Tab-separated table of C-alpha atoms in Angstrom:
chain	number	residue	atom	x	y	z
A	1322	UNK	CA	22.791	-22.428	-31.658
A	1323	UNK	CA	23.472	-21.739	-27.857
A	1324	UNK	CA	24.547	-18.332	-28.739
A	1325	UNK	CA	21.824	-17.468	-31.291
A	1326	UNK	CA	19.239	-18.842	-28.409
A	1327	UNK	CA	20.934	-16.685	-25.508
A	1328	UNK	CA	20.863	-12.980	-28.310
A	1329	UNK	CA	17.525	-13.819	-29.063
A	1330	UNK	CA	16.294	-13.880	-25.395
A	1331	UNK	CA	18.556	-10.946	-24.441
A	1332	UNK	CA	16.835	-9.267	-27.397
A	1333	UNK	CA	13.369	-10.361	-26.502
A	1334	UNK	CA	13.698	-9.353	-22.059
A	1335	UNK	CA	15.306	-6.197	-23.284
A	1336	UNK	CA	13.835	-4.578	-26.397
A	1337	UNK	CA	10.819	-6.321	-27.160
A	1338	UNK	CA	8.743	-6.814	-23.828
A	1339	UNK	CA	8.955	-3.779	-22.176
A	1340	UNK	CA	7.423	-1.448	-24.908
A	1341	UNK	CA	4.101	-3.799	-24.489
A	1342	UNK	CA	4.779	-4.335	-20.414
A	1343	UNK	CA	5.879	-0.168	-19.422
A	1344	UNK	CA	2.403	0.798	-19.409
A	1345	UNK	CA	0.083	-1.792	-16.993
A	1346	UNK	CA	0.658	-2.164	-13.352
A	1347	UNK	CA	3.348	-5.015	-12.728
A	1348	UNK	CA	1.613	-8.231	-11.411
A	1349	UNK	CA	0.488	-8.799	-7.533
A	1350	UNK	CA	0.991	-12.797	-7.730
A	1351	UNK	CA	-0.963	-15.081	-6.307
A	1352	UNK	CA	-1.834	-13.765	-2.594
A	1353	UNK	CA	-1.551	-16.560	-0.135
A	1354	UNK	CA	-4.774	-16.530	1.828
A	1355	UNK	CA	-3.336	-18.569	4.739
A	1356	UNK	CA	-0.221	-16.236	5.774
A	1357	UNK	CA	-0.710	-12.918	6.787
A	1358	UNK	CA	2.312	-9.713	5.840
A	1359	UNK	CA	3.931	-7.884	8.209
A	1360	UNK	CA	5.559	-4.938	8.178
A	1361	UNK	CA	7.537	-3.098	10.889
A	1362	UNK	CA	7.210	0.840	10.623
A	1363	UNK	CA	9.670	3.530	11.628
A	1364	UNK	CA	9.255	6.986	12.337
A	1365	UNK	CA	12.915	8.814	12.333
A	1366	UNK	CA	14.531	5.814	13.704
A	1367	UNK	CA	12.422	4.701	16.099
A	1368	UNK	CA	9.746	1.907	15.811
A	1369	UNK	CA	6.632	3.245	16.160
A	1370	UNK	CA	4.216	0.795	15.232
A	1371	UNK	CA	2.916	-2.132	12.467
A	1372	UNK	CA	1.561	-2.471	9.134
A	1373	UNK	CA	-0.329	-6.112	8.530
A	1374	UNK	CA	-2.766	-7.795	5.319
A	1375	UNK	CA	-4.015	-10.830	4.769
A	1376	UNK	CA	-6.418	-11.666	1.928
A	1377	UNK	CA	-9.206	-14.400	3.162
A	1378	UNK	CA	-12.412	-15.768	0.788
A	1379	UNK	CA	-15.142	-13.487	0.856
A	1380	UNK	CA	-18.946	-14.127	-0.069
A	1381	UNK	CA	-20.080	-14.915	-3.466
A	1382	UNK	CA	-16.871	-16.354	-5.076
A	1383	UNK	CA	-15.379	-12.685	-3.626
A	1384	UNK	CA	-12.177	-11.765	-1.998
A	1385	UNK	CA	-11.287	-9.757	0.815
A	1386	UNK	CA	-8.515	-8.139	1.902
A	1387	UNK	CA	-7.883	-7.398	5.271
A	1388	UNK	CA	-5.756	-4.926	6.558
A	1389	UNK	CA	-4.255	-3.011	9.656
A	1390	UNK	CA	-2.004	-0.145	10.637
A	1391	UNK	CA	-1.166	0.636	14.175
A	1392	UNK	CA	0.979	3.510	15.444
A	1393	UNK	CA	2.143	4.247	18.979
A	1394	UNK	CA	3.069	7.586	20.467
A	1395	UNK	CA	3.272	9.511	16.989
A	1396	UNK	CA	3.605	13.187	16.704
A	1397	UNK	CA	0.246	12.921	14.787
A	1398	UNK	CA	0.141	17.015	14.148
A	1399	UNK	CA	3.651	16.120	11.668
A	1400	UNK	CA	2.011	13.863	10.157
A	1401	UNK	CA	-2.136	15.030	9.297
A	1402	UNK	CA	-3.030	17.539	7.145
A	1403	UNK	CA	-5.107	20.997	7.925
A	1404	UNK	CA	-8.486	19.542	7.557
A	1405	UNK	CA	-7.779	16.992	10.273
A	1406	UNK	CA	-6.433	19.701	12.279
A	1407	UNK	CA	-9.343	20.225	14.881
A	1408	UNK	CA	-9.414	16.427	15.664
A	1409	UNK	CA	-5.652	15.904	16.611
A	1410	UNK	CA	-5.298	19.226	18.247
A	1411	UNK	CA	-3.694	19.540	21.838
A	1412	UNK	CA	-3.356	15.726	21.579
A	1413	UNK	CA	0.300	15.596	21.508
A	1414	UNK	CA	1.903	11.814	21.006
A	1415	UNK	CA	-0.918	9.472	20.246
A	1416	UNK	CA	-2.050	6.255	18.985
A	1417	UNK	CA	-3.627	5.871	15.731
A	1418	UNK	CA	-5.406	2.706	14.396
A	1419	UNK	CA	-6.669	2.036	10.768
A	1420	UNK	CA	-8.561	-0.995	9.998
A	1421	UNK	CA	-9.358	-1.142	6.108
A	1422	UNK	CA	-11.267	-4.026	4.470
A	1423	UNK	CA	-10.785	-4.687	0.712
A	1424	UNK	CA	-13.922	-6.227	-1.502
A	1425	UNK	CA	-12.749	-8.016	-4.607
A	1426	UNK	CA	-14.963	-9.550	-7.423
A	1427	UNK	CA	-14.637	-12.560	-8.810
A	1428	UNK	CA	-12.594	-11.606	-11.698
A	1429	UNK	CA	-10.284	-9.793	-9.058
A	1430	UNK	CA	-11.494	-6.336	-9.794
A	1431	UNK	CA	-11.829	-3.917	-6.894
A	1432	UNK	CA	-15.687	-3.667	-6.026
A	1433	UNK	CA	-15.906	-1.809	-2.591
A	1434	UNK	CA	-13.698	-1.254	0.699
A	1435	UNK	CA	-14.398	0.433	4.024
A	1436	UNK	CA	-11.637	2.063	5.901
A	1437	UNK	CA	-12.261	3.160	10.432
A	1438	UNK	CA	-9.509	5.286	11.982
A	1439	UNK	CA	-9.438	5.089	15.504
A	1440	UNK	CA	-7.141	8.070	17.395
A	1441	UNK	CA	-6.399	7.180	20.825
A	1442	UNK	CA	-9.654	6.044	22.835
A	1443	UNK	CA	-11.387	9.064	21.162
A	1444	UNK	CA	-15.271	7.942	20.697
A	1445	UNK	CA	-14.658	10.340	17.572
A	1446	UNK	CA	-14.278	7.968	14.334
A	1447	UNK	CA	-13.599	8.555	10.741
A	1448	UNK	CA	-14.960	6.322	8.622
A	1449	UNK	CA	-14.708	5.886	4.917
A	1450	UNK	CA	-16.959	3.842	2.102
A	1451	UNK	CA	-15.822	3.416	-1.023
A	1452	UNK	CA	-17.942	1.790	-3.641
A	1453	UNK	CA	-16.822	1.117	-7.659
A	1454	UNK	CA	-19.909	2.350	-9.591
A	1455	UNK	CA	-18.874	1.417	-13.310
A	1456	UNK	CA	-16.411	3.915	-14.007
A	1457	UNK	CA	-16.209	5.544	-10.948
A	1458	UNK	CA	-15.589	5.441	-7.292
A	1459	UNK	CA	-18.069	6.361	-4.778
A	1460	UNK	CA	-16.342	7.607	-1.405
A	1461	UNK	CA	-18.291	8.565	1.721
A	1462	UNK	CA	-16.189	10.210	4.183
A	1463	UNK	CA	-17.840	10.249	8.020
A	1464	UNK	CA	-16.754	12.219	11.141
A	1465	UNK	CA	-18.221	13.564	13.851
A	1466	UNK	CA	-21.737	13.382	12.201
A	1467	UNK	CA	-20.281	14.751	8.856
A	1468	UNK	CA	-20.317	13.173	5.993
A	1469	UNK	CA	-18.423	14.082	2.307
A	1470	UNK	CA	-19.739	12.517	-0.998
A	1471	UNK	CA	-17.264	12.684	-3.709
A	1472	UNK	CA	-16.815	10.658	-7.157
A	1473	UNK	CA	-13.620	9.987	-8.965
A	1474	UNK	CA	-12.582	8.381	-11.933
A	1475	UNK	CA	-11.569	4.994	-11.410
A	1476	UNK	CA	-11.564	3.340	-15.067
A	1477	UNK	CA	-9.223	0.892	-14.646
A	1478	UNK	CA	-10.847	-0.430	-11.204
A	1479	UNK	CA	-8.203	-3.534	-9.910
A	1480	UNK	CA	-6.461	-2.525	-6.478
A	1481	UNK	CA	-6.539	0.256	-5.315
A	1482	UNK	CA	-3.220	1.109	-3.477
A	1483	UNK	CA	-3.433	2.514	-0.039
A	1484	UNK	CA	-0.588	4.893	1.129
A	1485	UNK	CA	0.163	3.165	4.593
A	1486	UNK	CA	-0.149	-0.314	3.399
A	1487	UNK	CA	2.636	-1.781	0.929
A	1488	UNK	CA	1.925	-4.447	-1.715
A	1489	UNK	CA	3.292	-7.921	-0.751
A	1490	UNK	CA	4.693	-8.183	-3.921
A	1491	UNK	CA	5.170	-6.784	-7.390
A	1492	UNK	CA	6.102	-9.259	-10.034
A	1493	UNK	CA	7.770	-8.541	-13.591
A	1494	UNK	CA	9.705	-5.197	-12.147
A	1495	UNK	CA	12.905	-4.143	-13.912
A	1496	UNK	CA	14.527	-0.587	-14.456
A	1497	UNK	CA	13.365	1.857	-17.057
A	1498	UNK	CA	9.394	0.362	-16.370
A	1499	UNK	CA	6.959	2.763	-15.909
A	1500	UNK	CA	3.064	3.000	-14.828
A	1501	UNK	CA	0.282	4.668	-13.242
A	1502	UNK	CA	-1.438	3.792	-9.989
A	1503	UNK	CA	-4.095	5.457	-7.873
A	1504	UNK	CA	-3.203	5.866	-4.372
A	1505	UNK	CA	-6.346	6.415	-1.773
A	1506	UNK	CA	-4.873	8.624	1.201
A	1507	UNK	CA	-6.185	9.520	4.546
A	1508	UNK	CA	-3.907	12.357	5.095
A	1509	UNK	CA	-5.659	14.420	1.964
A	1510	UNK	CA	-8.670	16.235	2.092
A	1511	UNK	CA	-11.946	13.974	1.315
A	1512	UNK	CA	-12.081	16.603	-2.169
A	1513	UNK	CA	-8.580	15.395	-3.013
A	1514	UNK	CA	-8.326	11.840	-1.159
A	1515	UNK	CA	-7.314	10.184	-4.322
A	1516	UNK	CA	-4.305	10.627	-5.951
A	1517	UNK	CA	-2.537	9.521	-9.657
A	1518	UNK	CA	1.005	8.902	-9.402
A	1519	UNK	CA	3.633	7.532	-11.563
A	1520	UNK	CA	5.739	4.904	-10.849
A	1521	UNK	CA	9.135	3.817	-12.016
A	1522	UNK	CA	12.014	1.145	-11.049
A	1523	UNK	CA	14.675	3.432	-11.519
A	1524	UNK	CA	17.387	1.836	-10.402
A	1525	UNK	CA	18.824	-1.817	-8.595
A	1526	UNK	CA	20.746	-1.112	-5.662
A	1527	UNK	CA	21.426	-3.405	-2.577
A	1528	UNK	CA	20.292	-2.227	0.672
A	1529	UNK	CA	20.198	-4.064	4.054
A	1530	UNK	CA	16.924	-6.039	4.778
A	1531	UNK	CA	16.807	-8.282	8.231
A	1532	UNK	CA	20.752	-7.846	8.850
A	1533	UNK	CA	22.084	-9.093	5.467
A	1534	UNK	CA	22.869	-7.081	2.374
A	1535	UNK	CA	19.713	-7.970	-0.060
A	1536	UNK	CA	19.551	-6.715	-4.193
A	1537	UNK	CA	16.795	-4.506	-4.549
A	1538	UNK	CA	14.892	-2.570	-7.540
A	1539	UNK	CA	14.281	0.849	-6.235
A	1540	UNK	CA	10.870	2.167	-7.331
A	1541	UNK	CA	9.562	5.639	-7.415
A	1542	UNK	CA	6.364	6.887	-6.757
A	1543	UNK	CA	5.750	10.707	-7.991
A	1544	UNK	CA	2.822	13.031	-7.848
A	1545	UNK	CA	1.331	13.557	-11.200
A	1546	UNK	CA	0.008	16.781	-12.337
A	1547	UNK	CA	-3.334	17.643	-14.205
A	1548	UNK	CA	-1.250	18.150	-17.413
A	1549	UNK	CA	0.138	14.199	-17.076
A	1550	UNK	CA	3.655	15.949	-15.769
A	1551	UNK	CA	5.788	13.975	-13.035
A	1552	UNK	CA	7.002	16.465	-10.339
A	1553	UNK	CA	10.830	16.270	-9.599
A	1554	UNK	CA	10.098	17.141	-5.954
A	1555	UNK	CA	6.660	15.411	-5.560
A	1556	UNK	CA	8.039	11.787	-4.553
A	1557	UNK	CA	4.758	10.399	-2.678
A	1558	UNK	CA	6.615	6.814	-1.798
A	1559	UNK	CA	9.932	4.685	-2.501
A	1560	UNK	CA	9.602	1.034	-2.708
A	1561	UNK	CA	12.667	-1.845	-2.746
A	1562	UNK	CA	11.882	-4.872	-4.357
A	1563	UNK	CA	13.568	-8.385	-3.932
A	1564	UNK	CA	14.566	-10.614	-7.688
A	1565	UNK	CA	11.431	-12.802	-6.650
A	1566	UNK	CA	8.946	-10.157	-6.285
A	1567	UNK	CA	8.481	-9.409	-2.891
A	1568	UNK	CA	8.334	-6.093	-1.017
A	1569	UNK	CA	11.102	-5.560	1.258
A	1570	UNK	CA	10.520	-1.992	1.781
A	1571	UNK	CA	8.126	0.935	1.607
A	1572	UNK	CA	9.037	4.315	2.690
A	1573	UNK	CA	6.383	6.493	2.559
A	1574	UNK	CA	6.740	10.596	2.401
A	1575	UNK	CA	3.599	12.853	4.455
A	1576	UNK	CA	3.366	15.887	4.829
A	1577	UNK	CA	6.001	16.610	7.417
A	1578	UNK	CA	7.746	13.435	8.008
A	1579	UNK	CA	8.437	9.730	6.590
A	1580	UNK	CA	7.341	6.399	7.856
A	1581	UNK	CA	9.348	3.204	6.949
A	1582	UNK	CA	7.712	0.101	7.008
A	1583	UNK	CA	10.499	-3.162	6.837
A	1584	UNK	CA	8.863	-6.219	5.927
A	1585	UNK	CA	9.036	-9.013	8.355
A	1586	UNK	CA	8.546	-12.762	7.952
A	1587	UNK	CA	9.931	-14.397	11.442
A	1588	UNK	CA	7.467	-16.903	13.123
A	1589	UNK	CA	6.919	-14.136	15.894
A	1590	UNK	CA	5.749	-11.293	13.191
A	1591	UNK	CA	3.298	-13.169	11.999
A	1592	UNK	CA	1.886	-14.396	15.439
A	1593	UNK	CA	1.538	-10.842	16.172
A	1594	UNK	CA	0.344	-9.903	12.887
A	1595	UNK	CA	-2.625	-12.596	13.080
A	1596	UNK	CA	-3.368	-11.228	16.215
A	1597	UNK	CA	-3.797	-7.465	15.223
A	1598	UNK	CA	-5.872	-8.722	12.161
A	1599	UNK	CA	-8.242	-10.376	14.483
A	1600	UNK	CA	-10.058	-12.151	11.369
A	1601	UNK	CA	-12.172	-14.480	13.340
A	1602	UNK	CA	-14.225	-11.301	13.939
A	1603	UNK	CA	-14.129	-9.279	10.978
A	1604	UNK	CA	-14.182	-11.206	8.253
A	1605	UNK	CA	-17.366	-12.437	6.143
A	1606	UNK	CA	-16.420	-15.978	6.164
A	1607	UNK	CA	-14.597	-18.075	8.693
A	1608	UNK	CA	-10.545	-17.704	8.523
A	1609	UNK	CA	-8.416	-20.207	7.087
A	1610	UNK	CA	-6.937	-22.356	9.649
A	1611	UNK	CA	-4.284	-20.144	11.555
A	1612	UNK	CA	-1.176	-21.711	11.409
A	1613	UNK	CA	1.242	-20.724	14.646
């Protein structure tokens, strides 16, 4: 009976569940709404900066989810493509700051976000709305007095991944799944800002996470084409995921270099991530009680 019971689950994890499972989005979990992420990001070695989220009640039975990238002394020019060209000219190494806030419904569907990027102590800022109008998403991109309208597609409207903040954690993920995913970028023009790719665990591997050798599920992240064709050579972003789900790391690929971003959970990460989120002044409601 122990043996029948064992080949039957075997059978079931292995050949029955993933034709129904390969084609949604694996799970975010439940996101704790009193402890923010943090992520550490390096630029060819070097530690250039943070990544930090926190999801906090919004108004109206809503959600929001807060969110914050910082980089220090970046070779910006590597990094942004032509159309940002004339702002990060002749700038050399700078700072760049990105605060994005998240708007989910009720039902936990994405219904708007707004998204400020700061460079240096520039009084030039680019700002950019996003708003889910039934099947599509309504982006307004500002700068410098300028402002892009564009629509996309959006029909199946949960999260919306951004490419220089990781997911906390990505439940249900074993080799040989695959799935789609729209990834918002502010390193594309606003005509071409959002972007389908294809994701798939390809492989478990065990890579070293906070000083100790960690298993991992490797996931890819590849451009896809017009025609519904994955690119060989497009890989947008490589994630490592832990047995229990969470995201351990996120390397994402630009234009002419790659930022790493190694998740940390000591007591001082988080200090300094609640401090960069600063939610006591953006967020709708008051912040659940910060926790040291």
């Amino acid at each position: 009976m122990l043996l029948w019971l064992s080949t039957m689950s075997w059978l079931v994890v292995a050949k029955i569940l993933p034709p129904f499972l390969s084609g949604d989005p694996p799970g975010h979990g439940v996101m704790d709404e009193n402890v923010p992420v943090c992520w550490q990001i390096q630029c060819d070695g070097q530690h250039v900066g943070y990544a930090v989220r926190q999801a906090v009640p919004g108004a109206q039975s809503t959600t929001e989810i807060h969110s914050r990238v910082v980089l220090d002394d970046i070779p910006l020019r590597r990094m942004a493509p032509q159309w940002m060209s004339s702002i990060v000219d002749d700038l050399g190494r700078i700072r760049l700051d990105t605060r994005t806030r998240m708007v989910l419904d009720s039902l936990g569907k994405l219904a708007s976000f707004d998204t400020k990027v700061q460079v240096n102590d520039l009084p030039l800022v680019v700002k950019v709305f996003g708003r889910v109008d039934g099947p599509n998403l309504e982006l307004n991109f500002v700068s410098g007095g300028v402002t892009h309208e564009m629509s996309y597609p959006l029909p199946k409207a949960s999260l919306l991944d951004g490419e220089l903040i990781p997911e906390p954690k990505l439940l249900q993920v074993y080799v040989g799944r695959k799935w789609q995913v729209e990834m918002f970028s502010l390193f594309r023009p606003p005509t071409d800002a959002l972007e389908l790719l294809q994701a798939e665990v390809i492989c478990e591997e065990r890579i070293l996470h906070n000083g100790s050798s960690t298993r991992a599920r490797r996931i890819e992240y590849r451009n896809l084409s017009a025609s519904g064709v994955t690119s060989e050579k497009a890989l947008r972003a490589t994630v490592w995921v832990a047995d229990d789900g969470v995201v351990l790391r996120h390397d994402v690929d630009l234009i002419n270099t790659k930022l790493r971003f190694d998740r940390r959970d000591d007591p001082e990460a988080i200090a300094h991530a609640r401090k960069l989120l600063d939610l006591n002044t953006v967020a709708t409601l008051t912040t659940p009680d910060a926790r040291p």
